[in-house]
XYZ file of C-alpha atoms in Angstrom:
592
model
C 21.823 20.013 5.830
C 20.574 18.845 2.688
C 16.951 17.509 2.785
C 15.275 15.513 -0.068
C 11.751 14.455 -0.630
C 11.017 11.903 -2.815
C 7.611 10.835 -4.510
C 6.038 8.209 -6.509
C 2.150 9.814 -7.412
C -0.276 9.039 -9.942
C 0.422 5.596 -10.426
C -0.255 2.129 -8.609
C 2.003 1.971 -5.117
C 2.201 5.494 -4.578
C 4.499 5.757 -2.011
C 7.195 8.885 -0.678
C 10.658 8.432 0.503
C 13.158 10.649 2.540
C 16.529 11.839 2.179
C 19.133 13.607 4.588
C 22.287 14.590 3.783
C 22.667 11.621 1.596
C 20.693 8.942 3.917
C 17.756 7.823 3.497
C 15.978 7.927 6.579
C 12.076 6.965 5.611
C 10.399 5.622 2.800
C 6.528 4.283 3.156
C 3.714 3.044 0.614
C 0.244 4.824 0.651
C -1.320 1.429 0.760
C -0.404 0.745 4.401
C -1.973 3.753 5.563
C -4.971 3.872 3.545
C -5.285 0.059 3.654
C -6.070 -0.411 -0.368
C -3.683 -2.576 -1.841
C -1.344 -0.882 -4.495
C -2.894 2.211 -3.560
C -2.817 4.847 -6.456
C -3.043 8.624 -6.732
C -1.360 10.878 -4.339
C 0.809 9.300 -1.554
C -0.669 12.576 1.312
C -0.120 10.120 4.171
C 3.401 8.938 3.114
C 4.448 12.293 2.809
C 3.292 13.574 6.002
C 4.754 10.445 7.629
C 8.236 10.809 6.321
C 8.468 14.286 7.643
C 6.746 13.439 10.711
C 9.147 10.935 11.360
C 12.126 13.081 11.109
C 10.686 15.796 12.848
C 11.061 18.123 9.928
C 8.542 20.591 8.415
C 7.521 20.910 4.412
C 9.325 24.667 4.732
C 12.873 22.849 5.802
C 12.646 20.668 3.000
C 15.035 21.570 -0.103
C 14.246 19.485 -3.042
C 11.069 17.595 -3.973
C 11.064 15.096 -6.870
C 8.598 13.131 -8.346
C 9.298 10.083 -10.681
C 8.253 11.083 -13.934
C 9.281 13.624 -16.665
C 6.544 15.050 -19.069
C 9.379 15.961 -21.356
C 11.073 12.954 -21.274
C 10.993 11.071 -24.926
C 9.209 14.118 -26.038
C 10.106 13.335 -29.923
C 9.459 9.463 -29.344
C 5.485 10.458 -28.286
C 4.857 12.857 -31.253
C 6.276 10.567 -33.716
C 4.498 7.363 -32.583
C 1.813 9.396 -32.544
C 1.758 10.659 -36.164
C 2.832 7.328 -37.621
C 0.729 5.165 -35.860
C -2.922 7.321 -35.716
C -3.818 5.881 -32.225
C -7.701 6.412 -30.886
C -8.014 9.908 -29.570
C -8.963 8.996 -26.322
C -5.239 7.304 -26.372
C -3.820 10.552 -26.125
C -6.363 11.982 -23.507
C -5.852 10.034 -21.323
C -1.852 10.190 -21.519
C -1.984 14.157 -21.699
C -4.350 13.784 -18.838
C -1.852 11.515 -16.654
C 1.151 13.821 -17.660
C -0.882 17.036 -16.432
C -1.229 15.315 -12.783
C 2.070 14.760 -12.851
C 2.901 18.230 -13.571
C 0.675 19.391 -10.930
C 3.635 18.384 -8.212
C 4.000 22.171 -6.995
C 0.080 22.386 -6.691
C -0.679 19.023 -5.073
C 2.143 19.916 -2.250
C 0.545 23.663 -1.742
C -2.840 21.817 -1.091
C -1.317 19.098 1.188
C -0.024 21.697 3.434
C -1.862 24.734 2.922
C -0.519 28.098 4.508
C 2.855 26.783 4.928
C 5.854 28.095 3.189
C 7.550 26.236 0.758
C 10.706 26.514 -0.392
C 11.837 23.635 -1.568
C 13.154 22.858 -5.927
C 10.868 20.636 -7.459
C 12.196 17.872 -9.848
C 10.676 15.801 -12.403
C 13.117 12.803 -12.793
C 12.619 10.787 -15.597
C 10.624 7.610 -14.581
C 13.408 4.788 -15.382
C 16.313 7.031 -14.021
C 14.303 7.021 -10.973
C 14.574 2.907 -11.209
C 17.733 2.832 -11.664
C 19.272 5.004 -9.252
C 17.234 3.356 -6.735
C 18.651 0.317 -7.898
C 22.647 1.286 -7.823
C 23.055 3.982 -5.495
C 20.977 1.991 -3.172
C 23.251 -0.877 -3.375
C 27.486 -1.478 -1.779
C 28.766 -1.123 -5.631
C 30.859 1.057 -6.390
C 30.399 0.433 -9.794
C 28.021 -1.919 -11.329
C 25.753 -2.421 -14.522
C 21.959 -1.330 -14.027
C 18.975 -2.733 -15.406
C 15.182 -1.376 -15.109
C 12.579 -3.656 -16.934
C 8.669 -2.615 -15.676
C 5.741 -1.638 -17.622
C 5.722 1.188 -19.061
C 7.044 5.027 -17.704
C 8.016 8.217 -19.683
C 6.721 6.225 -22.928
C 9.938 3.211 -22.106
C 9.323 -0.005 -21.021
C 13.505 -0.527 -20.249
C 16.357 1.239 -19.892
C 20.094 -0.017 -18.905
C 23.287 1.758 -17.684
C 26.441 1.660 -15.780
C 26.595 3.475 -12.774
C 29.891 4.471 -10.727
C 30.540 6.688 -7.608
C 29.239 9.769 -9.946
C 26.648 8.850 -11.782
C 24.787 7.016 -14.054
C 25.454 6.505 -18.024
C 22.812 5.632 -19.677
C 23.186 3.222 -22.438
C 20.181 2.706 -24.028
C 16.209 1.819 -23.832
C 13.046 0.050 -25.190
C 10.369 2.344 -26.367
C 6.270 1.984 -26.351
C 4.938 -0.174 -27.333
C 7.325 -2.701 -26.574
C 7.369 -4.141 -22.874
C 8.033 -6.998 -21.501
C 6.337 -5.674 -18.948
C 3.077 -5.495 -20.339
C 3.482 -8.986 -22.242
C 3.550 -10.813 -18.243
C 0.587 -8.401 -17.518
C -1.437 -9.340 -20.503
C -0.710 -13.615 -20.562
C -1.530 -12.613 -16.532
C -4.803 -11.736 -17.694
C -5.637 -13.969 -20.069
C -4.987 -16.715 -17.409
C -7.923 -14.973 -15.189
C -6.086 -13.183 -12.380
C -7.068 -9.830 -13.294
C -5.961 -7.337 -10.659
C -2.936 -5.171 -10.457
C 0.351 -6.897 -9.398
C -1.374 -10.431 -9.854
C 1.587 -11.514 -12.135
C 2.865 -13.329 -8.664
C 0.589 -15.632 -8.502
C 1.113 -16.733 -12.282
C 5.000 -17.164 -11.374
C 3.886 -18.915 -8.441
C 1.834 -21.146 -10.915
C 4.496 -21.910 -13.994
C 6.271 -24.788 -11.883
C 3.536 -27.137 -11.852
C 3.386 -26.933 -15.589
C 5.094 -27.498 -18.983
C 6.019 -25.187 -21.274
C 4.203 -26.486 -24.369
C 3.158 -22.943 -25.351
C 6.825 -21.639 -25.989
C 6.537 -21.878 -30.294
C 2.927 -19.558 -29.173
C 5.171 -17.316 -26.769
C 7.995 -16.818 -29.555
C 5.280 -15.934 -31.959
C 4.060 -13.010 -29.407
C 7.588 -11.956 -28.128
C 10.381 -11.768 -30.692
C 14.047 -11.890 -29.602
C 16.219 -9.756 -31.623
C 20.609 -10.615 -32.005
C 21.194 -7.319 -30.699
C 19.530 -8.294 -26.995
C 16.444 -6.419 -27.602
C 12.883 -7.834 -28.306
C 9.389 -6.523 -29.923
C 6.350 -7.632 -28.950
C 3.557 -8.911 -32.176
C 1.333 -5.692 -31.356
C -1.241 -8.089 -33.622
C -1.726 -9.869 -29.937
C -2.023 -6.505 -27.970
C -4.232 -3.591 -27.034
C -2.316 -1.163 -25.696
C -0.394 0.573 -28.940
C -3.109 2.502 -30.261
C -6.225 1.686 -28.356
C -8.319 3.432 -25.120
C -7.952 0.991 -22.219
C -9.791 1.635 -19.016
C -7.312 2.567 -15.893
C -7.545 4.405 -12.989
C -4.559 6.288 -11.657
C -5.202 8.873 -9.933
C -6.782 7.423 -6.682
C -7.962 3.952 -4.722
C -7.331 1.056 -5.740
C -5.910 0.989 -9.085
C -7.598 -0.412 -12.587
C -5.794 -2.232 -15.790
C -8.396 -3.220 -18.719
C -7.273 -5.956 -20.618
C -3.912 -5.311 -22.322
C -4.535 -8.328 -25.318
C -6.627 -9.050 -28.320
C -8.874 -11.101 -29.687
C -6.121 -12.704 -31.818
C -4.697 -13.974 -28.504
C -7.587 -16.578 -28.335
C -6.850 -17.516 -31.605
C -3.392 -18.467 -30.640
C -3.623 -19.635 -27.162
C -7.232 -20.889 -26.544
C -10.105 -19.437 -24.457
C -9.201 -16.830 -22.221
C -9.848 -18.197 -18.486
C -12.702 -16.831 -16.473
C -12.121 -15.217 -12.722
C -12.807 -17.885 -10.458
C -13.070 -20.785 -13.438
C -10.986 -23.824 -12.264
C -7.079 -23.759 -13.547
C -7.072 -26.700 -16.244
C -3.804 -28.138 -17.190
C -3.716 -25.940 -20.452
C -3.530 -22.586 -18.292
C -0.618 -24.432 -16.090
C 1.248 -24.762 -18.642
C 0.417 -21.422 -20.363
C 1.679 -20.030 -17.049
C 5.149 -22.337 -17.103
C 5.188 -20.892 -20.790
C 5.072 -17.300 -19.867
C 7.747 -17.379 -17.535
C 10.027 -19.429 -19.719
C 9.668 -16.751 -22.578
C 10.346 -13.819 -19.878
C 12.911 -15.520 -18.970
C 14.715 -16.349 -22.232
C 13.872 -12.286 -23.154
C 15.360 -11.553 -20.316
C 18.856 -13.518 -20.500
C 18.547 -12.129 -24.174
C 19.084 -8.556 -22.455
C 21.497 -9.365 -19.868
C 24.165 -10.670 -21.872
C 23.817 -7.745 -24.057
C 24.213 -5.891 -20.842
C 27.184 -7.383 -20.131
C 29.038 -7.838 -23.419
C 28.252 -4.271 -23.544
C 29.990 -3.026 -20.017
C 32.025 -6.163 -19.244
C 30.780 -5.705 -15.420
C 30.432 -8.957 -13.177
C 27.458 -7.035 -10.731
C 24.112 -6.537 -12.230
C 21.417 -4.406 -10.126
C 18.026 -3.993 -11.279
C 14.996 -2.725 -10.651
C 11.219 -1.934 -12.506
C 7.917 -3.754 -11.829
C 9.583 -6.947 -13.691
C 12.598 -7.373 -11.218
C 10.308 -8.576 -9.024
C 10.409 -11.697 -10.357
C 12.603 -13.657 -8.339
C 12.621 -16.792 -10.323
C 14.428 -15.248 -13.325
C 16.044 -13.354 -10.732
C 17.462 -16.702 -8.812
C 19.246 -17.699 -12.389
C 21.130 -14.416 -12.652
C 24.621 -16.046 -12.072
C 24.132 -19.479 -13.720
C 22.352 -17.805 -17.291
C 24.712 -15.040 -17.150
C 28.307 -13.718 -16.106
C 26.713 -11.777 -13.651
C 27.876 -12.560 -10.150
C 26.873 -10.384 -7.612
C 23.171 -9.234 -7.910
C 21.480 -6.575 -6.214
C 17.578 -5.893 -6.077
C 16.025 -2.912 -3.605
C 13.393 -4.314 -1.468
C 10.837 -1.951 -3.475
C 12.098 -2.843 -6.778
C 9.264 -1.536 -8.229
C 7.223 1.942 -9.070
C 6.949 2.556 -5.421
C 10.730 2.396 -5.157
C 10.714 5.309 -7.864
C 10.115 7.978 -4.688
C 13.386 6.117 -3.414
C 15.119 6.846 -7.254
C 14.101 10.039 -7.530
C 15.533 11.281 -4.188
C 18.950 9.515 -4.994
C 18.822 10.899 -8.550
C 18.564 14.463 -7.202
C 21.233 14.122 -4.566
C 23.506 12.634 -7.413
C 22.862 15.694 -9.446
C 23.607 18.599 -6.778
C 26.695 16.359 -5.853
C 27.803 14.841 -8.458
C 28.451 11.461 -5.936
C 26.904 8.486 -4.837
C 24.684 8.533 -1.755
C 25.042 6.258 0.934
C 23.555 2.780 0.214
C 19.722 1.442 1.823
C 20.934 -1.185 3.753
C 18.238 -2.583 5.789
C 14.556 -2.114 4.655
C 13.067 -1.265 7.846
C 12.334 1.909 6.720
C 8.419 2.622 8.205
C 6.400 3.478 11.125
C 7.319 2.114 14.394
C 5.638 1.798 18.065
C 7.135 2.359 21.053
C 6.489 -0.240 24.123
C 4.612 2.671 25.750
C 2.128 2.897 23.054
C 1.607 -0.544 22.810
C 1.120 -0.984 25.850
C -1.812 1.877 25.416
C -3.318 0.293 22.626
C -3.560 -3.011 24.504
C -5.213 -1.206 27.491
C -7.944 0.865 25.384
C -11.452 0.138 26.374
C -12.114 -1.236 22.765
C -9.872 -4.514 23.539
C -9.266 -4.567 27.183
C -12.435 -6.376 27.482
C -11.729 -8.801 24.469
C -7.999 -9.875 25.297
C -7.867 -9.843 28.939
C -10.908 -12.417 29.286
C -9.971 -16.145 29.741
C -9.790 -16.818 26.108
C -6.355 -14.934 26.553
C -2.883 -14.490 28.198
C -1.453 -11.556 27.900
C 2.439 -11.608 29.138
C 5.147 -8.969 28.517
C 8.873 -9.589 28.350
C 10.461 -8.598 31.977
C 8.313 -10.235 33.973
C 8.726 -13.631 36.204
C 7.723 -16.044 32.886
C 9.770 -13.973 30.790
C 12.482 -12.295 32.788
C 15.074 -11.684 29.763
C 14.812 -11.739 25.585
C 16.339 -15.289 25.815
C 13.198 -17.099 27.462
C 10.714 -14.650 26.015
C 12.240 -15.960 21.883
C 12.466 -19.680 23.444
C 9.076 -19.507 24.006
C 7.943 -18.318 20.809
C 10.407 -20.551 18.901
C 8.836 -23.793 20.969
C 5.234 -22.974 19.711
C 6.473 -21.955 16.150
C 7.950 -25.818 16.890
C 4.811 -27.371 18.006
C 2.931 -26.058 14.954
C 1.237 -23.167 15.942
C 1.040 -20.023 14.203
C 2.851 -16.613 14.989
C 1.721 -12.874 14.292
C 5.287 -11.116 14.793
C 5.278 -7.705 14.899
C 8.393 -5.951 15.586
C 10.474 -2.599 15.344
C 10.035 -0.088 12.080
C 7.907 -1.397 8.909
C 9.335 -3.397 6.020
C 10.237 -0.384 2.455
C 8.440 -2.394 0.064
C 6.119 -5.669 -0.706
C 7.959 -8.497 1.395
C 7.380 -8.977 5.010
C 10.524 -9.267 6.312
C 10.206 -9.939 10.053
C 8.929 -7.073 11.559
C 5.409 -7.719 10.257
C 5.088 -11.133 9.278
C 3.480 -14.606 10.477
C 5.873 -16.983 10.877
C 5.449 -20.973 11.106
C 7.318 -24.135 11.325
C 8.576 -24.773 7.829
C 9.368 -28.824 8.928
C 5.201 -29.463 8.171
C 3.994 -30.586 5.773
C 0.720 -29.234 6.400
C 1.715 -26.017 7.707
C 0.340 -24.222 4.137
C -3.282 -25.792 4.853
C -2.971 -24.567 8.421
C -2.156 -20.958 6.928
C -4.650 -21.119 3.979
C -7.338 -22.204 6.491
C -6.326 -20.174 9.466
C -5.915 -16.497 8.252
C -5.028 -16.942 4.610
C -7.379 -18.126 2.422
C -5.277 -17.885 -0.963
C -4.415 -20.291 -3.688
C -3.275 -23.878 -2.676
C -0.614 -23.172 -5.530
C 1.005 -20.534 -4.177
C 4.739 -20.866 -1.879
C 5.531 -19.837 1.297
C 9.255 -18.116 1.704
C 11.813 -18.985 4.369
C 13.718 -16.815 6.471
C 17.353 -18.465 7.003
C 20.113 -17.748 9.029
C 22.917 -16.070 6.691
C 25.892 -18.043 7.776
C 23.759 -21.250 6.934
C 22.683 -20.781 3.242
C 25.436 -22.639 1.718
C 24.731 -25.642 3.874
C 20.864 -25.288 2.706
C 20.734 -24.170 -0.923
C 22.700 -24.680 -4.292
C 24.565 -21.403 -4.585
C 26.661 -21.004 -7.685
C 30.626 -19.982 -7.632
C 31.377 -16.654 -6.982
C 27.142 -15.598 -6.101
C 26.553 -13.548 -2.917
C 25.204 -15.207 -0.128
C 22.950 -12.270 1.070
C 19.191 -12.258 -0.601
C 18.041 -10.186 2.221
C 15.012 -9.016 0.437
C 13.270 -12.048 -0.743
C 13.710 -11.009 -4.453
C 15.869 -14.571 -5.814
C 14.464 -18.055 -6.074
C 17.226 -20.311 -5.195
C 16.995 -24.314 -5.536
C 17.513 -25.948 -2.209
C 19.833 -29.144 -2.098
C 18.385 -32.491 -2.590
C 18.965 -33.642 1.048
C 17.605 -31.123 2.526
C 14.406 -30.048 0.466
C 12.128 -32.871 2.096
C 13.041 -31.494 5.707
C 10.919 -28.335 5.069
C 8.339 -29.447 3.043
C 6.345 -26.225 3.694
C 8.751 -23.342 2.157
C 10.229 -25.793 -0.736
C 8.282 -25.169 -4.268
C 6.907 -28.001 -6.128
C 10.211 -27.596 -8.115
C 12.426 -27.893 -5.220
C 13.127 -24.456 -4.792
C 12.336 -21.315 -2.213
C 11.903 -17.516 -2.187
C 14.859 -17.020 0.649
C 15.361 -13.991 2.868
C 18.741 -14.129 4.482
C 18.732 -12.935 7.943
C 21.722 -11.327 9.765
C 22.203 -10.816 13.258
C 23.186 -6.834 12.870
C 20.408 -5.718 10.339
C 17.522 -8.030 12.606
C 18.799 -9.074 15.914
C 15.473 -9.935 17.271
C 14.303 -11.961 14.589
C 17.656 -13.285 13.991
C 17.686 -15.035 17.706
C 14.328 -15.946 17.488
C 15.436 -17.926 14.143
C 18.821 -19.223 16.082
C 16.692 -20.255 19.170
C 14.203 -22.144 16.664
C 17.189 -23.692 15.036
C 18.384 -24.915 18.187
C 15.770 -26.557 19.118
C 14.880 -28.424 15.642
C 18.216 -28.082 14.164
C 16.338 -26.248 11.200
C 17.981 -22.410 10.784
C 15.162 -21.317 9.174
C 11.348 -20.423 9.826
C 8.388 -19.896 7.476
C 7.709 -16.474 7.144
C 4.820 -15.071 5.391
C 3.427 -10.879 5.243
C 1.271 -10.146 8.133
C -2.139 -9.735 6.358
C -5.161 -11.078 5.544
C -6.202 -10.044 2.186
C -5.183 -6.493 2.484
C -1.832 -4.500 2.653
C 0.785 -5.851 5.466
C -0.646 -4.369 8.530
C 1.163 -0.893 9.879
C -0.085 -0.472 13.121
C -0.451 -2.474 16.452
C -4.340 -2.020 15.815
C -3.900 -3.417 12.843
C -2.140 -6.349 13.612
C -4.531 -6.816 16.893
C -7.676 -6.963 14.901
C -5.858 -9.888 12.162
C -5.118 -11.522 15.508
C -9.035 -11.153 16.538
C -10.705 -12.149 13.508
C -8.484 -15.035 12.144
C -7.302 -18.394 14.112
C -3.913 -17.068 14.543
C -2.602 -18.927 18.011
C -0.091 -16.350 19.228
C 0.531 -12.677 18.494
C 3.917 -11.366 19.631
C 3.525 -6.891 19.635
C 6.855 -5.670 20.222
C 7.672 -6.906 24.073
C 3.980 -8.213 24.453
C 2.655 -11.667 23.961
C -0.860 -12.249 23.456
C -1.498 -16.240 23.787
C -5.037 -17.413 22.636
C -6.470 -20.168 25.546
């Protein structure tokens, strides 16, 4: 038995993965254990979870990798260095990042101190780790890989073709190029300044114009070859100090642009400041220029390897609006995206990237992401019980019923029942089976609603919540029905069971769920199969049947904070928001 353990540390979404004999069996972000989004630094309660799960102890594990190489691009760091004379605390702070990194053996011994350990460590260079979690994770047997993030290992890209033995890579943008760091920085400018905010700014760019595209060209320039190179006149980050924090919490990104950007663009937007329709349509600019950058490197990609499938992965294939054009910009067909697509998803890469090396063969694929904690009906039913809510739930501002008895005798009725109030407008906590690998809730610990309202985002917003009006709500579909519901283009795979393409829905059918349709006639889709997500499949199937709809709203089970882990967790959203029902495993919790 062959037993990896892979890590992502000292960087935002720390997060730790595991491997068996070419499975992998776990894989969990820090953030839903210590309950700080994006949490950084070292992922102590991932780890111990992963082997937990399995059973296994730190002395039976074999190999431990970590997604980063301090020697990777060696030659690329000293010669930017001596060319470009950055600010000296510049290279502190990136010796001092590199030296946690190399501290893997150390951090380990003090995680699990007196134990023996036995196990190879690995530093795997950081976009490696991307993009063998994007291709060995994925049905391929050969495809062509893309990673496009921020920066890691001093690149911003990389691209490749993988096959059933490894991966080739072909080539990669350097610092301080990044297309990356260009979303981060117009992100910024546009006031939403915390980590991973670049979501809301795609959620924004529909309700705008891109009048700001000449500006955009002027910051990113497209090169013939595919490549691009960002005017560093509008940036920070190639020779300057910026304020981050790494190593722990919640992580910390200064400001990645310049003065000069102002000059170009306008007056940067204050947090909070209303969104005027110059920011709308700097946001509707932004994503235009990605996306023309990023069509700029795919058909390099593909003139280059002449392969119809395309996986990708890195902080930027999270954007599932470029995403959602893949096979009508490109000749990319079939498109594959791991449900933790970004630097969490490294601990994922790096444990398939070490299995590929002893073995010299491709591991077997993810397949579904439910890849966390779970709770047994037992436990539940403990949790329900303790003194600190027995008093609270089983008062008569509850019902409390449990699947088996007289109302609910089989799964059939107990789904029915659900589906009828998800029907009648109310709103569902659904928490189900093992924990989504990744950012999406993808029915195991989501809140689900009718998507036929038109009102059913203000009921959300208002209810539990509270974020921008602008932002959409995703549906959950039943697979075989997609092609009835959206505009799919020849030859493009039906699945998107990770919520990481945009698709446009067809004309006659956007108005019928006004509440998961965009502003530009489009949704965020997960497609749901019966075998990967039986209970939430029926439940979707009984819904349908009733409305004739095969699709619910579903939206992560949280309340500004990471997607709840445990059945306390999702107990105490229950308690302190409006939510009407919460459905914990086999128990239904009905507010009066």
């Amino acid at each position: 038995m062959t037993i990896v353990l892979g890590i992502n540390a000292f960087h935002a979404d720390s997060s730790a993965a595991l491997l068996i004999d070419g499975e992998i069996v776990s894989a969990v972000e820090e953030e839903r254990f210590t309950r700080i989004k994006h949490a950084a630094g070292f992922p102590k309660q991932s780890i111990l979870w992963c082997l937990k799960n399995s059973k296994i102890s730190i002395s039976e594990v074999d190999h431990i990798g970590i997604n980063s190489d301090p020697k990777a691009n060696f030659f690329k760091k000293i010669t930017y260095t001596l060319r470009n004379s950055p600010n000296p605390g510049f290279i502190i702070d990136r010796v001092k990042n590199k030296l946690e990194r190399s501290d893997l053996k150390k951090n380990i011994l003090s995680l699990f101190p007196g134990e023996e350990i036995n196990a190879q460590f690995h530093f795997v260079e950081h976009h490696l780790t991307h993009l063998a979690s994007a291709f060995f994770a994925s049905k391929f047997n050969d495809s062509a890989i893309l990673s496009v993030d921020g920066f890691g290992d001093f690149a911003s890209s990389a691209w490749a073709l993988g096959n059933e033995k490894n991966i080739d890579i072909g080539g990669q943008v350097f610092f301080p190029h990044s297309l990356g760091i260009f979303y981060t920085a117009i992100t910024q400018f546009l006031g939403f300044p915390n980590y991973g905010d670049e979501y809301k700014v795609m959620g924004l760019a529909p309700y705008g114009n891109p009048r700001f595209l000449f500006e955009m060209r002027e910051i990113v320039r497209l090169e013939k070859n595919g490549l691009f190179k960002l005017n560093l006149d509008y940036f920070r980050h190639g020779n300057q100090r910026l304020a981050h924090q790494w190593s722990e919490g919640s992580p910390i990104l200064a400001d990645h642009f310049s003065n000069n950007l102002e000059n170009l663009l306008g007056k940067k937007r204050k947090i909070g400041e209303k969104l005027s329709q110059m920011h709308i349509d700097i946001a509707s600019s932004v994503q235009k220029m990605y996306e023309e950058a990023f069509f700029n490197l795919l058909n390099m990609i593909y003139n280059k390897y002449k392969n119809k499938n395309i996986c990708l992965a890195g902080g930027c294939a999270a954007n599932s609006v470029a995403n959602g054009k893949i096979s009508r910009m490109s000749k990319f067909k079939k498109v594959y995206i791991q449900s933790a697509a970004g630097d969490a998803g490294g601990a994922l890469g790096a444990c398939y990237s070490i299995w590929n090396q002893l073995n010299k063969s491709k591991a077997k694929s993810m397949g579904p992401a439910y890849l966390g904690p779970s709770y047994s009906k037992k436990q539940i039913n403990k949790i329900i019980n303790d003194e600190k809510y027995k008093g609270i739930i089983f008062d008569k501002s509850f019902t409390v019923d449990v699947l088996g008895s007289d109302k609910f005798p089989e799964i059939n009725s107990f789904l029915l029942y659900i589906a009828k109030n998800i029907s009648e407008g109310n709103v569902v906590g659904w928490f189900q089976g093992s924990m989504e690998w990744g950012p999406r809730a993808l029915g195991n610990r989501s809140i689900l609603g009718d998507p036929r309202r038109a009102d059913m985002k203000d009921i959300l917003n208002k209810k539990i919540k509270r974020r921008e009006s602008f932002r959409p709500f995703a549906p959950s579909i039943l697979h075989d029905f997609v092609d009835d519901w959206f505009n799919i283009p020849d030859d493009f795979t039906l699945n998107v069971p990770y919520m990481m393409q945009v698709l446009p829905f067809k004309s006659d059918k956007s108005t019928l769920v006004p509440a998961v349709c965009h502003v530009d006639g489009s949704g965020r889709l997960q497609t749901v199969k019966s075998r990967e997500n039986p209970r939430y499949y029926n439940l979707i199937k009984s819904f349908y049947n009733l409305t004739s709809v095969p699709m619910i709203l579903n939206t992560s089970f949280n309340e500004n904070e990471p997607i709840v882990c445990s059945p306390e967790e999702a107990l105490n959203c229950f308690l302190r928001t409006k939510m009407d029902i919460l459905v914990l495993g086999d128990y239904l919790i009905s507010r009066n």
